[in-house]
């Protein structure tokens, strides 16, 4: 009897859900909102079936996510594992504390204004991945097979470059890293060379919005000189006016693969798009299905950067890719601080998207810690697509427990919610996140 036949003859259900919030080390990476905290919160989700199979997922770990994930996890006892669509029905019935919904740019993902629906999708995404992992293990199939099958054997990723301090402020408990500082064009190029030497990346994205535009133009020009012909991207997270965005696009148009969210919001992006031939990408003005119509109608974006965490999971990511394909809009993947579970999930779904013409983003090389027995490996700038059952990763219980112990430690209580502005104020008391447009 095949695994599929065996599954069809049972009523496999979720017997237990385990939620483990953790704090993982994060280097002092700079963005327009501030600087990354020394530790960032993540939530590890385990779905255990009545047959004893465990699937794993991962999502944001801030308090507002935990407060929704806990009752949702409790409601899943007895839920059929294969009823992935039913997860969204259950989640839609969960109430969200209005005070927990951001009214400004969501710092944790730098993705525009957060709503209750976006919060729900960000939580359910981790459960969807865990269910698919458990289902794949039960059937002996990789997750990409559950999504319709892979169309490529490797998924290309881009080096995600940041302006960076050499270390977190003196007196702040933090893990050391060997990346060094990157605060000028030479530092950015040196960082890019390390990414290439360590992981084989051949395309580069610089997180901008940190320094005045002319300094960031110089950094991209330095990258173009050091890596001629390689795809380059610049992402200031909406920190520029329309006028500044157009000036930067004009000055870098010959070397940019695309310019990501130079201005904040669809109307501003549409103005920029109308004045330049440089493709515009976004993970800020198109983050839900409801935001697609205006952006596409106004031709405000030419590449949508999906993130399965806040689109609602892998199935929703495929739906987004299909919509983009129908309208001739490119698609790739955004990344926020994440671990190997999420990288594996990203790779499985990216492997199933036919028109994926841009290397995906990933913060993973910046994370020195993980909850897996083996780190997900980059080979020549790509992650090979696993054909092992489920996601093809194994949870390291000891590492998970250690990172959870850090989260429980009262000394780290103030880090349980990511706040790049608060982290910046440790180094610069009185600092406030600037209003946008910043330049």
CSV table of N, CA and C in Angstrom, one decimal, residues 88 121-122 124-126 128-129 132 306-318 349:
chain,number,residue,atom,x,y,z
A,88,UNK,N,-7.4,29.2,7.3
A,88,UNK,CA,-7.8,30.6,7.1
A,88,UNK,C,-9.2,30.9,7.6
A,121,UNK,N,-2.8,36.9,8.8
A,121,UNK,CA,-2.1,36.2,7.8
A,121,UNK,C,-0.6,35.9,8.2
A,122,UNK,N,0.0,36.8,8.9
A,122,UNK,CA,1.4,36.6,9.3
A,122,UNK,C,1.5,35.4,10.3
A,124,UNK,N,-1.0,32.9,10.6
A,124,UNK,CA,-1.4,31.6,10.0
A,124,UNK,C,-0.3,31.0,9.1
A,125,UNK,N,0.5,31.9,8.5
A,125,UNK,CA,1.5,31.4,7.6
A,125,UNK,C,2.4,30.4,8.2
A,126,UNK,N,2.8,30.6,9.5
A,126,UNK,CA,3.7,29.6,10.1
A,126,UNK,C,3.0,28.3,10.4
A,128,UNK,N,0.5,27.1,8.5
A,128,UNK,CA,0.4,26.5,7.2
A,128,UNK,C,1.7,25.7,6.8
A,129,UNK,N,2.8,26.3,7.0
A,129,UNK,CA,4.1,25.7,6.6
A,129,UNK,C,4.3,24.4,7.5
A,132,UNK,N,2.0,21.6,6.2
A,132,UNK,CA,2.6,21.1,4.9
A,132,UNK,C,3.8,20.2,5.2
A,306,UNK,N,7.2,38.9,-2.9
A,306,UNK,CA,6.3,38.2,-2.0
A,306,UNK,C,7.1,37.9,-0.7
A,307,UNK,N,6.4,37.7,0.4
A,307,UNK,CA,7.0,37.2,1.6
A,307,UNK,C,5.9,36.2,2.2
A,308,UNK,N,6.2,34.9,2.2
A,308,UNK,CA,5.1,34.0,2.6
A,308,UNK,C,4.7,34.2,4.0
A,309,UNK,N,5.5,34.9,4.8
A,309,UNK,CA,5.1,35.1,6.2
A,309,UNK,C,3.9,36.0,6.3
A,310,UNK,N,3.9,37.1,5.5
A,310,UNK,CA,2.8,38.0,5.6
A,310,UNK,C,1.8,37.9,4.5
A,311,UNK,N,2.0,37.1,3.5
A,311,UNK,CA,1.0,36.8,2.5
A,311,UNK,C,0.1,35.7,2.9
A,312,UNK,N,0.5,35.0,4.0
A,312,UNK,CA,-0.4,33.9,4.5
A,312,UNK,C,0.1,32.5,4.2
A,313,UNK,N,1.3,32.4,3.7
A,313,UNK,CA,1.9,31.0,3.5
A,313,UNK,C,2.3,30.7,2.1
A,314,UNK,N,2.6,29.5,1.8
A,314,UNK,CA,3.1,29.1,0.5
A,314,UNK,C,2.0,29.0,-0.6
A,315,UNK,N,0.8,28.5,-0.2
A,315,UNK,CA,-0.3,28.5,-1.2
A,315,UNK,C,-0.6,29.9,-1.6
A,316,UNK,N,-0.7,30.9,-0.7
A,316,UNK,CA,-1.0,32.2,-1.0
A,316,UNK,C,0.1,32.9,-1.9
A,317,UNK,N,1.3,32.5,-1.7
A,317,UNK,CA,2.4,33.0,-2.5
A,317,UNK,C,2.2,32.5,-3.9
A,318,UNK,N,1.8,31.3,-4.1
A,318,UNK,CA,1.6,30.8,-5.5
A,318,UNK,C,0.5,31.5,-6.1
A,349,UNK,N,8.6,26.8,-2.2
A,349,UNK,CA,7.6,27.5,-3.0
A,349,UNK,C,8.2,28.2,-4.2
